Amino acid sequence: MNILILGSGGREHALAWAVLQNPKCDKLIVAPGNAGIAQIATCASLDIEDAAAVAGFADAHSIDFVIVGPEAPLAAGVADRLREEGVLVFGPSAQAAQLEASKRFTKEVCAAAGAPTAGYAAFTEAEPARAYVREQGAPIVIKADGLAAGKGVIVAMDEATAIAAIDDMFGGAFGGAGAEVVIEEFMTGEEASFFVLCDGETVLPIGTAQDHKRVGEGDTGPNTGGMGAYSPAPVMDEAITAQALDEIIRPCVAEMARRGMPYQGVLYAGLMIENGRSRLVEYNVRFGDPECQALMLRLGGQALDLMHAAAEGRLDEARVNWADDHAMTVVLAARGYPGAYDKGSVIDGLEALPETSFEMCFHAGTVRQDGQYLANGGRVLNATARGATLAEARARAYALAESIDWPEGFYRSDIGWRAL
Ligand code: AMP
Ligand code: GLY
């Protein structure tokens, strides 16, 4: 099978690594990729949000199977176009990708499916939104309806913050994404991520994870794309997992099919767990980053068979070969992230790192110049490891992180504290 993966982060490096463990992969191209991915696969420059360009590329390179990493190409209809051209693709249609691209859409699907989630109201104008906040009081959660690169959610602990968020969103702070605003009930509890594959009908769980969104130790400081993650999430015990599947995920997937927009790909449910029951915080239509890095290390080469089965509508025959293991990924970021940071600093020690089925350093934002790796983003490397226990995975991941010589980078030293 000739495979094309779309994306350029640590998630895509982990997907590429897993796909290459599977002998069914003949040729692998990652577009656009990064310097770490270039060590294991061919990288190609391509505008991955341009559906016609992606379809043309797939045709020119005899691609049999496309795996879409990030949400933006999905929302832009790249999977639809590939399917029209007869190319097998892992990832939902633009209509189904509304589960991430529109918070209001997701709320409506949950309502129709009877899936437990926070109470809400949606607004297209500021004044009624402000009035709603005054009536409901704080804490309350203000969300831009559309895709806002993970920044469109304000958890407002007081009314003034909520009103300011409404004014920002309708004032254009998030562009078109904020033309509609969803206001939600504030939920308390413990958060976890649940990943399932879907083929339009069948739902197959492939793992749980928890991430650390805040930049600082002890989960303090500003929000980031994620500073580390581990899998499985201890809070997702058998009972909660069954409840999430029965009350949230399966009814929503059935509702999508009923609407004529069957969901195919990975569905990432962000859950809030309290009193032995989960409620939906949000859906994403892609793997989490960095959660994917931990998941891929656990799944290995079978990830390709599972994604392929999802794309071909054969998930009812697919089985996950579960290992009783744990994985952790620690994000190395450029000093200053998630605020302003410099690019171009030299990273040493990467060549000497062990690369085994137990430990891999995935690249999230690197370039190679004159034989050296340079930092080229905010989140730059993902030291990822697995073991028989979370403590063992943690020790291996931190041993990797410590052997990287990058004075301009930093990482949190407490990933997994809640579970350890
Ligand atoms: P999202 O981008 O929707 O995942 O939101 C980002 C984060 O905001 C979530 O991971 C939660 O920590 C928090 N959040 C979102 N919605 C709610 C809610 N209704 N109640 C409490 N926290 C929320
Ligand atoms: N790590 C959170 C996300 O990928 O959305």
Coordinates of C-alpha atoms and ligand atoms in Angstrom, one line a residue:
M1 CA 0.0 0.0 0.0
N2 CA 1.3 3.5 -0.9
I3 CA 0.3 5.8 1.9
L4 CA 0.1 9.6 2.2
I5 CA -0.1 11.3 5.6
L6 CA -1.1 14.9 5.8
G7 CA 0.3 17.1 8.5
S8 CA 3.6 18.3 10.0
G9 CA 3.6 17.8 13.8
G10 CA 4.4 15.3 16.4
R11 CA 1.1 13.6 15.8
E12 CA 2.0 13.0 12.2
H13 CA 5.5 11.8 13.1
A14 CA 3.9 9.2 15.5
L15 CA 1.4 8.2 12.8
A16 CA 4.2 7.8 10.3
W17 CA 6.2 5.7 12.8
A18 CA 3.3 3.4 13.5
V19 CA 2.4 3.0 9.8
L20 CA 6.0 2.0 9.1
Q21 CA 5.9 -0.8 11.6
N22 CA 3.3 -2.5 9.4
P23 CA 4.6 -4.6 6.5
K24 CA 1.5 -3.6 4.4
C25 CA 3.1 -0.1 4.0
D26 CA 5.1 -0.1 0.8
K27 CA 5.8 3.6 0.3
L28 CA 5.1 6.4 2.8
I29 CA 4.9 10.1 1.9
V30 CA 4.2 12.8 4.6
A31 CA 3.2 16.2 3.4
P32 CA 4.5 18.6 4.4
G33 CA 6.2 16.7 7.3
N34 CA 9.2 17.9 9.3
A35 CA 12.8 17.2 9.9
G36 CA 12.2 14.2 12.2
I37 CA 9.6 12.7 9.8
A38 CA 12.1 13.1 6.9
Q39 CA 14.4 10.6 8.7
I40 CA 11.8 7.8 8.2
A41 CA 9.7 8.8 5.3
T42 CA 9.6 11.0 2.2
C43 CA 8.4 14.5 2.9
A44 CA 6.7 16.6 0.2
S45 CA 5.7 20.2 0.2
L46 CA 1.9 20.5 -0.5
D47 CA -0.9 22.8 0.5
I48 CA -2.8 20.3 2.5
E49 CA -5.9 22.4 2.8
D50 CA -6.2 22.6 -1.0
A51 CA -8.4 19.7 -1.9
A52 CA -7.7 19.8 -5.6
A53 CA -3.9 19.9 -4.9
V54 CA -4.1 17.0 -2.5
A55 CA -6.2 14.9 -5.0
G56 CA -3.7 15.7 -7.8
F57 CA -0.8 14.7 -5.6
A58 CA -2.4 11.4 -4.6
D59 CA -3.0 10.6 -8.2
A60 CA 0.5 11.6 -9.4
H61 CA 2.2 9.4 -6.6
S62 CA -0.1 6.4 -7.0
I63 CA -1.4 6.8 -3.4
D64 CA -3.7 4.1 -2.2
F65 CA -4.6 5.4 1.2
V66 CA -4.5 8.9 2.7
I67 CA -4.5 9.6 6.5
V68 CA -5.4 13.1 7.4
G69 CA -3.7 14.4 10.6
P70 CA -5.1 17.8 11.4
E71 CA -8.7 19.2 11.4
A72 CA -8.3 22.0 8.9
P73 CA -8.0 19.9 5.7
L74 CA -11.0 17.9 6.9
A75 CA -13.1 21.0 7.5
A76 CA -12.0 22.2 4.0
G77 CA -13.4 19.1 2.3
V78 CA -10.1 17.3 1.5
A79 CA -11.5 13.9 2.5
D80 CA -14.6 14.5 0.3
R81 CA -12.5 15.3 -2.7
L82 CA -10.3 12.3 -2.3
R83 CA -13.3 10.0 -2.0
E84 CA -14.8 11.5 -5.2
E85 CA -11.6 10.7 -6.9
G86 CA -11.7 7.1 -5.7
V87 CA -8.9 7.4 -3.2
L88 CA -9.3 5.6 0.1
V89 CA -9.1 8.1 3.0
F90 CA -9.1 8.0 6.8
G91 CA -11.0 11.1 8.0
P92 CA -14.5 12.5 7.9
S93 CA -16.3 14.5 5.3
A94 CA -16.5 18.3 5.7
Q95 CA -20.1 17.9 6.9
A96 CA -19.1 15.3 9.5
A97 CA -16.1 17.4 10.5
Q98 CA -18.6 20.0 11.8
L99 CA -18.4 17.9 15.0
E100 CA -15.2 19.9 15.6
A101 CA -15.7 22.9 13.3
S102 CA -19.0 24.0 14.8
K103 CA -19.7 23.9 18.6
R104 CA -23.3 24.7 17.9
F105 CA -23.6 21.8 15.5
T106 CA -22.2 19.5 18.1
K107 CA -24.6 20.7 20.7
E108 CA -27.5 20.1 18.4
V109 CA -26.3 16.5 17.6
C110 CA -25.9 15.9 21.4
A111 CA -29.4 17.2 22.0
A112 CA -30.9 15.0 19.3
A113 CA -28.9 12.0 20.5
G114 CA -29.7 12.6 24.2
A115 CA -26.0 12.7 25.0
P116 CA -25.1 14.3 28.3
T117 CA -23.2 17.6 27.9
A118 CA -23.2 21.1 29.4
G119 CA -26.4 23.1 29.0
Y120 CA -26.0 25.9 26.4
A121 CA -27.4 28.7 24.3
A122 CA -26.1 29.9 20.9
F123 CA -26.0 33.6 19.8
T124 CA -25.3 35.5 16.7
E125 CA -25.5 38.9 18.4
A126 CA -23.7 40.3 21.5
E127 CA -26.6 41.9 23.4
P128 CA -28.7 38.8 23.9
A129 CA -25.5 36.9 24.7
R130 CA -24.6 39.4 27.4
A131 CA -28.2 39.3 28.8
Y132 CA -27.9 35.5 29.0
V133 CA -24.7 35.7 31.0
R134 CA -26.2 38.2 33.4
E135 CA -29.2 35.8 33.8
Q136 CA -27.1 32.7 34.3
G137 CA -24.2 34.2 36.3
A138 CA -20.6 33.0 36.5
P139 CA -18.7 30.7 36.3
I140 CA -19.7 30.2 32.7
V141 CA -18.0 29.2 29.5
I142 CA -17.9 31.3 26.3
K143 CA -16.9 29.6 23.1
A144 CA -16.4 30.8 19.5
D145 CA -18.5 28.5 17.3
G146 CA -15.8 27.8 14.7
L147 CA -12.2 26.6 14.5
A148 CA -10.0 28.9 16.5
A149 CA -6.8 26.9 16.7
G150 CA -7.6 25.8 20.3
K151 CA -8.0 29.3 21.5
G152 CA -11.7 30.0 21.2
V153 CA -12.8 28.8 24.6
I154 CA -12.9 31.2 27.6
V155 CA -13.7 29.6 31.0
A156 CA -15.0 32.8 32.8
M157 CA -14.9 32.6 36.5
D158 CA -16.7 36.0 36.8
E159 CA -19.3 37.9 34.7
A160 CA -17.0 40.7 33.6
T161 CA -14.6 38.2 32.0
A162 CA -17.6 36.5 30.3
I163 CA -18.9 39.8 28.9
A164 CA -15.4 40.8 27.7
A165 CA -15.1 37.4 26.0
I166 CA -18.4 37.9 24.2
D167 CA -17.4 41.4 23.1
D168 CA -14.0 40.1 21.9
M169 CA -15.6 37.3 19.9
F170 CA -18.2 39.5 18.2
G171 CA -15.5 42.1 17.8
G172 CA -13.7 39.7 15.5
A173 CA -10.9 38.5 17.8
F174 CA -11.3 35.0 16.3
G175 CA -12.3 36.1 12.8
G176 CA -15.2 34.2 11.3
A177 CA -15.0 31.5 14.0
G178 CA -16.5 34.0 16.4
A179 CA -19.4 35.2 14.3
E180 CA -21.5 32.8 16.4
V181 CA -20.9 32.2 20.1
V182 CA -22.0 29.3 22.2
I183 CA -22.4 29.9 25.9
E184 CA -22.2 26.8 28.2
E185 CA -22.8 25.8 31.7
F186 CA -19.5 25.4 33.6
M187 CA -18.9 21.8 34.4
T188 CA -16.6 20.5 37.2
G189 CA -14.9 17.1 37.4
E190 CA -11.9 15.4 35.9
E191 CA -11.1 15.6 32.2
A192 CA -10.1 12.7 30.0
S193 CA -9.9 12.0 26.3
F194 CA -11.5 9.0 24.7
F195 CA -10.4 8.0 21.2
V196 CA -12.6 5.8 19.0
L197 CA -12.5 4.8 15.4
C198 CA -15.7 5.0 13.3
D199 CA -16.6 3.7 9.9
G200 CA -19.9 5.5 9.7
E201 CA -21.7 2.9 11.7
T202 CA -19.4 0.8 14.0
V203 CA -17.5 2.4 16.9
L204 CA -14.2 0.8 18.0
P205 CA -12.4 2.2 21.1
I206 CA -8.6 2.5 20.6
G207 CA -7.5 4.2 23.8
T208 CA -7.9 6.8 26.5
A209 CA -5.5 9.5 27.5
Q210 CA -5.1 12.6 29.7
D211 CA -3.1 15.6 28.8
H212 CA -1.7 18.7 30.5
K213 CA -2.9 21.9 28.8
R214 CA -1.3 24.4 31.1
V215 CA 2.3 25.4 30.5
G216 CA 3.5 25.4 34.1
E217 CA 4.2 22.8 36.8
G218 CA 1.2 21.8 38.8
D219 CA -1.1 22.7 35.9
T220 CA -0.6 26.4 36.3
G221 CA -0.1 29.3 33.8
P222 CA -1.5 29.9 30.4
N223 CA -3.1 27.3 28.2
T224 CA -1.1 25.5 25.5
G225 CA -1.8 22.9 22.8
G226 CA -0.7 20.3 25.4
M227 CA 2.6 19.9 27.4
G228 CA 2.4 16.1 27.8
A229 CA 0.0 13.2 27.9
Y230 CA -0.3 9.7 29.1
S231 CA -2.4 6.7 28.2
P232 CA -4.5 5.0 29.5
A233 CA -6.4 7.5 31.7
P234 CA -7.0 5.8 35.1
V235 CA -10.3 7.7 35.5
M236 CA -11.6 6.0 32.4
D237 CA -12.5 2.7 34.2
E238 CA -14.7 0.1 32.7
A239 CA -17.9 1.6 33.9
I240 CA -17.2 5.1 32.7
T241 CA -15.9 3.8 29.4
A242 CA -19.1 1.8 28.9
Q243 CA -21.3 4.8 29.9
A244 CA -19.4 7.1 27.6
L245 CA -19.9 4.7 24.7
D246 CA -23.5 3.9 25.4
E247 CA -24.8 7.4 26.3
I248 CA -22.5 9.7 24.3
I249 CA -20.5 8.3 21.5
R250 CA -22.7 5.6 19.9
P251 CA -25.9 7.8 20.0
C252 CA -24.0 10.7 18.4
V253 CA -22.5 8.5 15.7
A254 CA -26.0 7.1 15.0
E255 CA -27.4 10.6 14.9
M256 CA -24.7 11.6 12.3
A257 CA -25.7 8.6 10.1
R258 CA -29.4 9.5 10.5
R259 CA -28.5 13.0 9.3
G260 CA -26.9 11.6 6.2
M261 CA -23.4 12.5 7.3
P262 CA -21.9 9.3 8.5
Y263 CA -18.8 9.8 10.6
Q264 CA -15.6 8.0 9.4
G265 CA -12.3 8.5 11.0
V266 CA -11.1 8.9 14.5
L267 CA -13.5 10.6 16.9
Y268 CA -11.8 12.2 19.9
A269 CA -14.2 12.9 22.7
G270 CA -13.2 15.3 25.5
L271 CA -15.1 14.1 28.6
M272 CA -15.7 15.6 32.0
I273 CA -16.1 12.9 34.6
E274 CA -17.9 13.5 37.9
N275 CA -19.8 11.2 40.3
G276 CA -19.1 8.1 38.2
R277 CA -20.5 9.6 35.0
S278 CA -19.0 11.4 32.0
R279 CA -20.4 14.3 30.0
L280 CA -19.1 15.5 26.7
V281 CA -17.0 18.7 26.7
E282 CA -16.2 18.6 23.0
Y283 CA -15.5 16.4 20.0
N284 CA -12.4 16.7 17.8
V285 CA -12.4 15.0 14.4
R286 CA -8.7 14.0 14.5
F287 CA -6.2 12.5 17.0
G288 CA -5.1 14.7 19.9
D289 CA -1.6 16.1 19.8
P290 CA 0.3 15.0 21.9
E291 CA -2.1 12.3 23.0
C292 CA -1.6 10.5 19.6
Q293 CA 2.1 10.1 20.3
A294 CA 1.3 8.0 23.4
L295 CA -1.5 6.1 21.7
M296 CA 0.7 5.2 18.6
L297 CA 3.5 3.9 20.7
R298 CA 1.0 1.6 22.4
L299 CA -0.8 0.4 19.2
G300 CA 2.3 0.2 16.9
G301 CA 1.8 -1.3 13.5
Q302 CA -1.8 -2.4 14.1
A303 CA -2.8 1.3 13.9
L304 CA -2.6 1.1 10.1
D305 CA -4.9 -2.0 9.9
L306 CA -7.4 -0.3 12.2
M307 CA -7.4 3.0 10.3
H308 CA -7.6 1.1 7.0
A309 CA -10.6 -1.0 8.3
A310 CA -12.3 2.2 9.3
A311 CA -11.8 3.7 5.9
E312 CA -13.1 0.6 4.2
G313 CA -16.2 0.3 6.4
R314 CA -14.9 -3.0 8.0
L315 CA -14.6 -2.0 11.6
D316 CA -17.1 -4.7 12.7
E317 CA -14.4 -7.3 11.8
A318 CA -11.5 -5.3 13.4
R319 CA -10.1 -6.2 16.8
V320 CA -7.6 -4.2 18.9
N321 CA -4.8 -6.3 20.2
W322 CA -4.6 -4.7 23.7
A323 CA -1.4 -4.7 25.6
D324 CA -1.5 -4.1 29.3
D325 CA 0.9 -1.2 29.0
H326 CA 1.2 2.5 29.6
A327 CA 2.7 5.3 27.6
M328 CA 3.7 8.9 28.2
T329 CA 4.8 11.7 26.1
V330 CA 6.7 14.8 27.4
V331 CA 6.6 17.9 25.2
L332 CA 9.8 19.9 24.8
A333 CA 8.9 23.5 23.9
A334 CA 10.8 26.7 23.0
R335 CA 11.3 29.0 26.0
G336 CA 8.6 31.6 25.9
Y337 CA 5.9 29.3 24.5
P338 CA 2.9 29.7 24.5
G339 CA 3.8 33.4 24.3
A340 CA 6.5 34.8 22.0
Y341 CA 9.5 32.5 21.4
D342 CA 12.5 32.4 19.0
K343 CA 13.0 29.9 16.2
G344 CA 16.3 28.6 14.9
S345 CA 18.1 27.5 18.1
V346 CA 20.3 24.4 17.7
I347 CA 19.2 21.0 19.2
D348 CA 21.9 18.5 19.9
G349 CA 21.9 14.9 21.0
L350 CA 19.0 13.7 18.9
E351 CA 21.0 11.3 16.8
A352 CA 22.2 9.4 19.8
L353 CA 18.7 8.8 21.3
P354 CA 17.5 5.2 21.4
E355 CA 14.7 4.5 18.9
T356 CA 12.9 1.3 19.9
S357 CA 9.3 0.1 20.2
F358 CA 9.5 1.4 23.8
E359 CA 10.9 4.8 23.3
M360 CA 10.8 7.4 20.5
C361 CA 11.5 11.1 20.3
F362 CA 8.9 12.4 17.9
H363 CA 9.5 15.8 16.2
A364 CA 6.8 18.4 16.3
G365 CA 8.6 21.4 15.0
T366 CA 12.1 21.0 13.7
V367 CA 14.0 21.8 10.5
R368 CA 17.4 20.4 9.4
Q369 CA 20.1 22.9 8.2
D370 CA 23.8 22.2 7.6
G371 CA 23.5 18.9 9.3
Q372 CA 21.9 20.3 12.4
Y373 CA 18.4 20.2 13.9
L374 CA 16.9 23.6 14.6
A375 CA 13.8 24.4 16.6
N376 CA 11.1 25.7 14.3
G377 CA 8.0 26.1 16.4
G378 CA 6.6 26.4 19.9
R379 CA 6.2 22.7 20.6
V380 CA 9.3 21.2 19.2
L381 CA 9.9 17.6 20.4
N382 CA 7.9 14.8 22.1
A383 CA 9.9 12.4 24.2
T384 CA 7.6 9.4 24.2
A385 CA 7.9 6.0 25.9
R386 CA 6.0 3.1 27.1
G387 CA 6.4 0.5 29.9
A388 CA 4.6 -2.0 32.0
T389 CA 3.6 0.7 34.4
L390 CA 3.1 4.5 34.0
A391 CA 6.0 5.0 36.4
E392 CA 8.2 3.0 34.0
A393 CA 7.0 4.8 30.9
R394 CA 7.6 8.1 32.8
A395 CA 11.1 7.2 33.7
R396 CA 11.9 6.3 30.1
A397 CA 10.3 9.4 28.6
Y398 CA 12.2 11.7 31.0
A399 CA 15.4 9.9 30.4
L400 CA 14.9 10.7 26.7
A401 CA 14.1 14.3 27.4
E402 CA 17.1 14.7 29.7
S403 CA 19.5 13.4 27.1
I404 CA 18.5 16.1 24.6
D405 CA 20.9 19.1 24.6
W406 CA 18.7 22.1 23.9
P407 CA 19.3 25.1 26.3
E408 CA 16.6 27.2 24.6
G409 CA 14.0 24.6 25.3
F410 CA 12.0 23.5 28.4
Y411 CA 9.6 20.8 29.5
R412 CA 7.3 20.2 32.5
S413 CA 8.8 17.8 35.0
D414 CA 5.4 16.6 36.4
I415 CA 3.6 15.0 33.5
G416 CA 1.3 12.3 34.8
W417 CA 1.3 13.6 38.4
R418 CA -2.4 13.0 38.8
A419 CA -2.1 9.4 37.8
L420 CA 1.1 8.6 39.7
Ligands
AMP1 P1 -12.3 22.8 24.3 O1 -11.5 23.6 23.3 O2 -13.8 22.8 24.0 O3 -11.7 21.5 24.7 O4 -12.2 23.6 25.6 C1 -10.9 23.8 26.2 C2 -11.0 23.5 27.7 O5 -11.9 24.4 28.3 C3 -11.5 22.1 28.0 O6 -10.5 21.1 27.9 C4 -12.0 22.3 29.4 O7 -10.9 22.3 30.3 C5 -12.6 23.7 29.3 N1 -14.0 23.7 29.1 C6 -14.6 23.7 27.9 N2 -16.0 23.6 28.1 C7 -16.2 23.6 29.4 C8 -17.4 23.6 30.2 N3 -18.6 23.6 29.7 N4 -17.2 23.5 31.6 C9 -15.9 23.5 32.1 N5 -14.8 23.6 31.4 C10 -14.9 23.6 30.1
GLY2 N1 -4.0 18.0 23.0 C1 -5.3 18.6 22.8 C2 -5.7 18.5 21.3 O1 -5.0 18.0 20.5 O2 -6.7 19.2 21.0

